[in-house]
Amino acid sequence: DAGVTQSPTHLIKTRGQQVTLRCSPKSGHDTVSWYQQALGQGPQFIFQYYEEEERQRGNFPDRFSGHQFPNYSSELNVNALLLGDSALYLCASTPSGQGIRMGGYTFGSGTRLTVV
Amino acid sequence: QKEVEQNSGPLSVPEGAIASLNCTYSDRGSQSFFWYRQYSGKSPELIMSIYSNGDKEDGRFTAQLNKASQYVSLLIRDSQPSDSATYLCAPHNTNAGKSTFGDGTTLTVKP
């Protein structure tokens, strides 16, 4: 049973560039949440996708956007990268319905983004 | 003040001892509570969930919840060096359908 897969694992970008991160949820899960984890801090909620729509959004600027595809996979896009965007980006999946309500994530291994 | 506060670390215990990790939260919409373990350089892994007041035991782990006090804790009995990791407390708002994470407590178990 495949877990949550994320790509790429590491990425180095220059300030001002744009980046796209990808996530495939665990089999049987159709809800994807994205989190940003800066060094030494806990994961911060960016947004959640279900049924190809953004359902919830955290306190992140519009430079952060996303998409969910019919196969439930998801992308996170970040425009106009800042040095402060350097972090581990985590994708978490849950089954819908009761899964969204009750919680309990399966995380991917993350994408380490470094902005120079 | 942060929505989720965890006891400041690092926490160091000898092998075989009990490790006690604490967490308080401010969102009263939180009805599910989770503990994740995160090894250095890895992603979080769900290790415990608790939904009702009281204690829940799973092997060497015991989660405790007191919703009135907005407090949740994790006890690790017979701590092993392999338990050395950062433990993240994550209350889940069931209406919003999202979890808010604390900054974690780093536990070191010394042989």
mmCIF file of N, CA, C and O in Angstrom, chain B residues 12-86:
data_model
loop_
_atom_site.group_PDB
_atom_site.id
_atom_site.type_symbol
_atom_site.label_atom_id
_atom_site.label_comp_id
_atom_site.label_asym_id
_atom_site.label_seq_id
_atom_site.Cartn_x
_atom_site.Cartn_y
_atom_site.Cartn_z
ATOM 1 N N SER B 12 15.585 15.278 28.575
ATOM 2 C CA SER B 12 16.515 14.160 28.573
ATOM 3 C C SER B 12 16.166 13.210 29.706
ATOM 4 O O SER B 12 15.992 13.650 30.847
ATOM 5 N N VAL B 13 16.011 11.930 29.389
ATOM 6 C CA VAL B 13 15.699 10.925 30.397
ATOM 7 C C VAL B 13 16.629 9.733 30.195
ATOM 8 O O VAL B 13 17.073 9.464 29.074
ATOM 9 N N PRO B 14 16.906 8.988 31.254
ATOM 10 C CA PRO B 14 17.715 7.774 31.091
ATOM 11 C C PRO B 14 16.868 6.645 30.527
ATOM 12 O O PRO B 14 15.641 6.625 30.669
ATOM 13 N N GLU B 15 17.528 5.724 29.887
ATOM 14 C CA GLU B 15 16.843 4.549 29.343
ATOM 15 C C GLU B 15 16.087 3.832 30.450
ATOM 16 O O GLU B 15 16.587 3.649 31.562
ATOM 17 N N GLY B 16 14.830 3.467 30.120
ATOM 18 C CA GLY B 16 13.993 2.764 31.082
ATOM 19 C C GLY B 16 13.110 3.668 31.926
ATOM 20 O O GLY B 16 12.186 3.196 32.593
ATOM 21 N N ALA B 17 13.349 4.964 31.884
ATOM 22 C CA ALA B 17 12.567 5.920 32.668
ATOM 23 C C ALA B 17 11.268 6.277 31.939
ATOM 24 O O ALA B 17 11.044 5.879 30.788
ATOM 25 N N ILE B 18 10.422 7.036 32.635
ATOM 26 C CA ILE B 18 9.184 7.550 32.040
ATOM 27 C C ILE B 18 9.430 8.972 31.533
ATOM 28 O O ILE B 18 9.935 9.818 32.271
ATOM 29 N N ALA B 19 9.056 9.199 30.283
ATOM 30 C CA ALA B 19 9.139 10.543 29.710
ATOM 31 C C ALA B 19 7.732 11.136 29.689
ATOM 32 O O ALA B 19 6.778 10.464 29.278
ATOM 33 N N SER B 20 7.610 12.365 30.152
ATOM 34 C CA SER B 20 6.310 13.028 30.220
ATOM 35 C C SER B 20 6.322 14.284 29.357
ATOM 36 O O SER B 20 7.131 15.183 29.547
ATOM 37 N N LEU B 21 5.421 14.307 28.385
ATOM 38 C CA LEU B 21 5.336 15.420 27.449
ATOM 39 C C LEU B 21 3.977 16.093 27.603
ATOM 40 O O LEU B 21 2.949 15.419 27.637
ATOM 41 N N ASN B 22 3.982 17.412 27.710
ATOM 42 C CA ASN B 22 2.754 18.149 27.981
ATOM 43 C C ASN B 22 2.401 19.112 26.865
ATOM 44 O O ASN B 22 3.283 19.612 26.145
ATOM 45 N N CYS B 23 1.103 19.423 26.792
ATOM 46 C CA CYS B 23 0.621 20.293 25.717
ATOM 47 C C CYS B 23 -0.654 20.989 26.182
ATOM 48 O O CYS B 23 -1.546 20.349 26.746
ATOM 49 N N THR B 24 -0.745 22.285 25.964
ATOM 50 C CA THR B 24 -1.991 23.013 26.189
ATOM 51 C C THR B 24 -2.404 23.672 24.881
ATOM 52 O O THR B 24 -1.566 23.996 24.036
ATOM 53 N N TYR B 25 -3.726 23.854 24.725
ATOM 54 C CA TYR B 25 -4.240 24.409 23.476
ATOM 55 C C TYR B 25 -5.318 25.429 23.793
ATOM 56 O O TYR B 25 -5.940 25.408 24.849
ATOM 57 N N SER B 26 -5.564 26.323 22.858
ATOM 58 C CA SER B 26 -6.522 27.398 23.114
ATOM 59 C C SER B 26 -7.819 27.250 22.322
ATOM 60 O O SER B 26 -8.832 27.852 22.686
ATOM 61 N N ASP B 27 -7.816 26.466 21.234
ATOM 62 C CA ASP B 27 -8.994 26.349 20.377
ATOM 63 C C ASP B 27 -9.990 25.354 20.967
ATOM 64 O O ASP B 27 -9.766 24.141 20.922
ATOM 65 N N ARG B 28 -11.116 25.857 21.468
ATOM 66 C CA ARG B 28 -12.105 24.958 22.067
ATOM 67 C C ARG B 28 -12.877 24.156 21.014
ATOM 68 O O ARG B 28 -13.645 23.276 21.341
ATOM 69 N N GLY B 29 -12.662 24.480 19.742
ATOM 70 C CA GLY B 29 -13.239 23.677 18.665
ATOM 71 C C GLY B 29 -12.474 22.392 18.422
ATOM 72 O O GLY B 29 -12.878 21.560 17.603
ATOM 73 N N SER B 30 -11.377 22.223 19.131
ATOM 74 C CA SER B 30 -10.568 21.007 18.988
ATOM 75 C C SER B 30 -11.254 19.864 19.719
ATOM 76 O O SER B 30 -11.559 19.970 20.901
ATOM 77 N N GLN B 31 -11.516 18.792 18.986
ATOM 78 C CA GLN B 31 -12.195 17.646 19.580
ATOM 79 C C GLN B 31 -11.410 16.354 19.406
ATOM 80 O O GLN B 31 -11.712 15.352 20.042
ATOM 81 N N SER B 32 -10.429 16.368 18.526
ATOM 82 C CA SER B 32 -9.542 15.217 18.340
ATOM 83 C C SER B 32 -8.125 15.692 18.621
ATOM 84 O O SER B 32 -7.781 16.842 18.314
ATOM 85 N N PHE B 33 -7.319 14.783 19.177
ATOM 86 C CA PHE B 33 -5.977 15.192 19.579
ATOM 87 C C PHE B 33 -4.983 14.118 19.170
ATOM 88 O O PHE B 33 -5.245 12.926 19.338
ATOM 89 N N PHE B 34 -3.868 14.575 18.645
ATOM 90 C CA PHE B 34 -2.893 13.644 18.088
ATOM 91 C C PHE B 34 -1.490 13.974 18.585
ATOM 92 O O PHE B 34 -1.150 15.126 18.827
ATOM 93 N N TRP B 35 -0.707 12.920 18.701
ATOM 94 C CA TRP B 35 0.726 13.047 18.938
ATOM 95 C C TRP B 35 1.454 12.439 17.738
ATOM 96 O O TRP B 35 1.154 11.321 17.315
ATOM 97 N N TYR B 36 2.390 13.224 17.233
ATOM 98 C CA TYR B 36 3.232 12.771 16.135
ATOM 99 C C TYR B 36 4.678 12.714 16.621
ATOM 100 O O TYR B 36 5.123 13.552 17.402
ATOM 101 N N ARG B 37 5.407 11.766 16.115
ATOM 102 C CA ARG B 37 6.836 11.653 16.383
ATOM 103 C C ARG B 37 7.585 12.040 15.119
ATOM 104 O O ARG B 37 7.242 11.597 14.019
ATOM 105 N N GLN B 38 8.608 12.856 15.276
ATOM 106 C CA GLN B 38 9.378 13.302 14.128
ATOM 107 C C GLN B 38 10.866 13.118 14.423
ATOM 108 O O GLN B 38 11.435 13.813 15.255
ATOM 109 N N TYR B 39 11.460 12.169 13.726
ATOM 110 C CA TYR B 39 12.900 11.987 13.832
ATOM 111 C C TYR B 39 13.592 13.087 13.036
ATOM 112 O O TYR B 39 13.035 13.624 12.073
ATOM 113 N N SER B 40 14.799 13.402 13.443
ATOM 114 C CA SER B 40 15.555 14.477 12.807
ATOM 115 C C SER B 40 15.676 14.247 11.306
ATOM 116 O O SER B 40 16.096 13.174 10.856
ATOM 117 N N GLY B 41 15.273 15.230 10.532
ATOM 118 C CA GLY B 41 15.372 15.149 9.081
ATOM 119 C C GLY B 41 14.269 14.350 8.421
ATOM 120 O O GLY B 41 14.292 14.164 7.200
ATOM 121 N N LYS B 42 13.311 13.876 9.204
ATOM 122 C CA LYS B 42 12.207 13.081 8.658
ATOM 123 C C LYS B 42 10.887 13.815 8.827
ATOM 124 O O LYS B 42 10.813 14.888 9.406
ATOM 125 N N SER B 43 9.827 13.225 8.289
ATOM 126 C CA SER B 43 8.506 13.825 8.401
ATOM 127 C C SER B 43 7.788 13.268 9.630
ATOM 128 O O SER B 43 8.162 12.223 10.162
ATOM 129 N N PRO B 44 6.749 13.952 10.108
ATOM 130 C CA PRO B 44 6.008 13.478 11.290
ATOM 131 C C PRO B 44 5.291 12.165 11.028
ATOM 132 O O PRO B 44 4.796 11.912 9.923
ATOM 133 N N GLU B 45 5.202 11.369 12.069
ATOM 134 C CA GLU B 45 4.525 10.075 12.017
ATOM 135 C C GLU B 45 3.514 10.024 13.149
ATOM 136 O O GLU B 45 3.858 10.269 14.310
ATOM 137 N N LEU B 46 2.277 9.705 12.840
ATOM 138 C CA LEU B 46 1.224 9.638 13.852
ATOM 139 C C LEU B 46 1.454 8.446 14.769
ATOM 140 O O LEU B 46 1.597 7.312 14.305
ATOM 141 N N ILE B 47 1.508 8.716 16.087
ATOM 142 C CA ILE B 47 1.721 7.623 17.032
ATOM 143 C C ILE B 47 0.571 7.438 18.006
ATOM 144 O O ILE B 47 0.389 6.336 18.542
ATOM 145 N N MET B 48 -0.204 8.477 18.293
ATOM 146 C CA MET B 48 -1.296 8.352 19.243
ATOM 147 C C MET B 48 -2.423 9.299 18.868
ATOM 148 O O MET B 48 -2.188 10.410 18.404
ATOM 149 N N SER B 49 -3.638 8.848 19.117
ATOM 150 C CA SER B 49 -4.806 9.702 18.962
ATOM 151 C C SER B 49 -5.677 9.530 20.188
ATOM 152 O O SER B 49 -5.710 8.442 20.791
ATOM 153 N N ILE B 50 -6.365 10.589 20.574
ATOM 154 C CA ILE B 50 -7.283 10.521 21.708
ATOM 155 C C ILE B 50 -8.423 11.472 21.453
ATOM 156 O O ILE B 50 -8.214 12.591 20.962
ATOM 157 N N TYR B 51 -9.640 11.025 21.764
ATOM 158 C CA TYR B 51 -10.825 11.798 21.435
ATOM 159 C C TYR B 51 -11.675 12.141 22.659
ATOM 160 O O TYR B 51 -12.468 13.075 22.634
ATOM 161 N N SER B 52 -11.531 11.353 23.738
ATOM 162 C CA SER B 52 -12.359 11.545 24.921
ATOM 163 C C SER B 52 -11.480 11.842 26.129
ATOM 164 O O SER B 52 -10.313 11.431 26.185
ATOM 165 N N ASN B 53 -12.059 12.512 27.099
ATOM 166 C CA ASN B 53 -11.338 12.787 28.334
ATOM 167 C C ASN B 53 -10.899 11.482 28.989
ATOM 168 O O ASN B 53 -11.595 10.478 28.935
ATOM 169 N N GLY B 54 -9.723 11.528 29.596
ATOM 170 C CA GLY B 54 -9.211 10.357 30.285
ATOM 171 C C GLY B 54 -7.914 9.890 29.678
ATOM 172 O O GLY B 54 -7.181 10.670 29.072
ATOM 173 N N ASP B 55 -7.650 8.623 29.884
ATOM 174 C CA ASP B 55 -6.404 8.033 29.430
ATOM 175 C C ASP B 55 -6.651 7.053 28.297
ATOM 176 O O ASP B 55 -7.685 6.387 28.244
ATOM 177 N N LYS B 56 -5.667 6.968 27.415
ATOM 178 C CA LYS B 56 -5.679 5.954 26.361
ATOM 179 C C LYS B 56 -4.279 5.360 26.278
ATOM 180 O O LYS B 56 -3.304 6.081 26.117
ATOM 181 N N GLU B 57 -4.216 4.050 26.401
ATOM 182 C CA GLU B 57 -2.924 3.363 26.407
ATOM 183 C C GLU B 57 -2.734 2.570 25.129
ATOM 184 O O GLU B 57 -3.654 1.930 24.631
ATOM 185 N N ASP B 58 -1.509 2.618 24.619
ATOM 186 C CA ASP B 58 -1.152 1.823 23.438
ATOM 187 C C ASP B 58 0.309 1.413 23.602
ATOM 188 O O ASP B 58 1.214 2.214 23.346
ATOM 189 N N GLY B 59 0.493 0.208 24.079
ATOM 190 C CA GLY B 59 1.852 -0.263 24.314
ATOM 191 C C GLY B 59 2.535 0.544 25.409
ATOM 192 O O GLY B 59 1.989 0.695 26.506
ATOM 193 N N ARG B 60 3.684 1.107 25.094
ATOM 194 C CA ARG B 60 4.409 1.906 26.097
ATOM 195 C C ARG B 60 3.924 3.354 26.155
ATOM 196 O O ARG B 60 4.406 4.134 26.969
ATOM 197 N N PHE B 61 2.991 3.704 25.303
ATOM 198 C CA PHE B 61 2.496 5.073 25.220
ATOM 199 C C PHE B 61 1.134 5.212 25.894
ATOM 200 O O PHE B 61 0.259 4.360 25.731
ATOM 201 N N THR B 62 0.975 6.301 26.649
ATOM 202 C CA THR B 62 -0.316 6.652 27.236
ATOM 203 C C THR B 62 -0.588 8.119 26.958
ATOM 204 O O THR B 62 0.229 8.976 27.299
ATOM 205 N N ALA B 63 -1.714 8.377 26.327
ATOM 206 C CA ALA B 63 -2.150 9.747 26.104
ATOM 207 C C ALA B 63 -3.211 10.087 27.144
ATOM 208 O O ALA B 63 -4.043 9.246 27.495
ATOM 209 N N GLN B 64 -3.177 11.312 27.635
ATOM 210 C CA GLN B 64 -4.152 11.789 28.608
ATOM 211 C C GLN B 64 -4.767 13.078 28.089
ATOM 212 O O GLN B 64 -4.064 13.933 27.546
ATOM 213 N N LEU B 65 -6.072 13.210 28.260
ATOM 214 C CA LEU B 65 -6.789 14.378 27.763
ATOM 215 C C LEU B 65 -7.704 14.939 28.820
ATOM 216 O O LEU B 65 -8.440 14.201 29.473
ATOM 217 N N ASN B 66 -7.680 16.254 28.975
ATOM 218 C CA ASN B 66 -8.605 16.963 29.849
ATOM 219 C C ASN B 66 -9.084 18.178 29.064
ATOM 220 O O ASN B 66 -8.401 19.201 28.984
ATOM 221 N N LYS B 67 -10.268 18.057 28.467
ATOM 222 C CA LYS B 67 -10.782 19.129 27.621
ATOM 223 C C LYS B 67 -11.125 20.381 28.430
ATOM 224 O O LYS B 67 -10.990 21.495 27.945
ATOM 225 N N ALA B 68 -11.600 20.191 29.641
ATOM 226 C CA ALA B 68 -11.957 21.353 30.470
ATOM 227 C C ALA B 68 -10.728 22.212 30.758
ATOM 228 O O ALA B 68 -10.798 23.443 30.752
ATOM 229 N N SER B 69 -9.605 21.573 30.960
ATOM 230 C CA SER B 69 -8.347 22.281 31.210
ATOM 231 C C SER B 69 -7.585 22.573 29.935
ATOM 232 O O SER B 69 -6.531 23.223 29.980
ATOM 233 N N GLN B 70 -8.094 22.078 28.815
ATOM 234 C CA GLN B 70 -7.456 22.260 27.504
ATOM 235 C C GLN B 70 -6.007 21.771 27.566
ATOM 236 O O GLN B 70 -5.063 22.479 27.187
ATOM 237 N N TYR B 71 -5.886 20.551 28.041
ATOM 238 C CA TYR B 71 -4.572 19.958 28.301
ATOM 239 C C TYR B 71 -4.540 18.532 27.778
ATOM 240 O O TYR B 71 -5.483 17.763 27.936
ATOM 241 N N VAL B 72 -3.422 18.215 27.138
ATOM 242 C CA VAL B 72 -3.211 16.849 26.665
ATOM 243 C C VAL B 72 -1.750 16.488 26.925
ATOM 244 O O VAL B 72 -0.868 17.358 26.862
ATOM 245 N N SER B 73 -1.514 15.239 27.268
ATOM 246 C CA SER B 73 -0.153 14.824 27.565
ATOM 247 C C SER B 73 0.135 13.456 26.954
ATOM 248 O O SER B 73 -0.776 12.730 26.559
ATOM 249 N N LEU B 74 1.403 13.152 26.888
ATOM 250 C CA LEU B 74 1.862 11.850 26.389
ATOM 251 C C LEU B 74 2.917 11.330 27.352
ATOM 252 O O LEU B 74 3.886 12.027 27.652
ATOM 253 N N LEU B 75 2.685 10.110 27.859
ATOM 254 C CA LEU B 75 3.673 9.446 28.697
ATOM 255 C C LEU B 75 4.298 8.309 27.906
ATOM 256 O O LEU B 75 3.587 7.541 27.263
ATOM 257 N N ILE B 76 5.603 8.221 27.983
ATOM 258 C CA ILE B 76 6.318 7.115 27.356
ATOM 259 C C ILE B 76 6.999 6.332 28.470
ATOM 260 O O ILE B 76 7.900 6.848 29.140
ATOM 261 N N ARG B 77 6.533 5.112 28.676
ATOM 262 C CA ARG B 77 7.122 4.262 29.719
ATOM 263 C C ARG B 77 8.284 3.462 29.148
ATOM 264 O O ARG B 77 8.346 3.212 27.937
ATOM 265 N N ASP B 78 9.196 3.071 30.048
ATOM 266 C CA ASP B 78 10.347 2.260 29.628
ATOM 267 C C ASP B 78 10.996 2.877 28.387
ATOM 268 O O ASP B 78 11.166 2.220 27.352
ATOM 269 N N SER B 79 11.358 4.139 28.486
ATOM 270 C CA SER B 79 11.908 4.871 27.339
ATOM 271 C C SER B 79 13.138 4.171 26.769
ATOM 272 O O SER B 79 13.987 3.664 27.524
ATOM 273 N N GLN B 80 13.212 4.166 25.455
ATOM 274 C CA GLN B 80 14.312 3.536 24.744
ATOM 275 C C GLN B 80 15.070 4.598 23.929
ATOM 276 O O GLN B 80 14.476 5.599 23.525
ATOM 277 N N PRO B 81 16.345 4.366 23.659
ATOM 278 C CA PRO B 81 17.077 5.321 22.822
ATOM 279 C C PRO B 81 16.387 5.593 21.484
ATOM 280 O O PRO B 81 16.473 6.704 20.952
ATOM 281 N N SER B 82 15.671 4.597 20.974
ATOM 282 C CA SER B 82 14.959 4.769 19.701
ATOM 283 C C SER B 82 13.770 5.727 19.821
ATOM 284 O O SER B 82 13.188 6.139 18.807
ATOM 285 N N ASP B 83 13.393 6.082 21.064
ATOM 286 C CA ASP B 83 12.327 7.067 21.265
ATOM 287 C C ASP B 83 12.847 8.501 21.137
ATOM 288 O O ASP B 83 12.059 9.448 21.157
ATOM 289 N N SER B 84 14.144 8.651 21.016
ATOM 290 C CA SER B 84 14.741 9.987 20.882
ATOM 291 C C SER B 84 14.251 10.626 19.582
ATOM 292 O O SER B 84 14.532 10.131 18.487
ATOM 293 N N ALA B 85 13.497 11.714 19.719
ATOM 294 C CA ALA B 85 12.852 12.365 18.579
ATOM 295 C C ALA B 85 12.168 13.630 19.087
ATOM 296 O O ALA B 85 12.161 13.907 20.287
ATOM 297 N N THR B 86 11.579 14.368 18.179
ATOM 298 C CA THR B 86 10.725 15.501 18.549
ATOM 299 C C THR B 86 9.280 15.044 18.497
ATOM 300 O O THR B 86 8.851 14.406 17.526
#
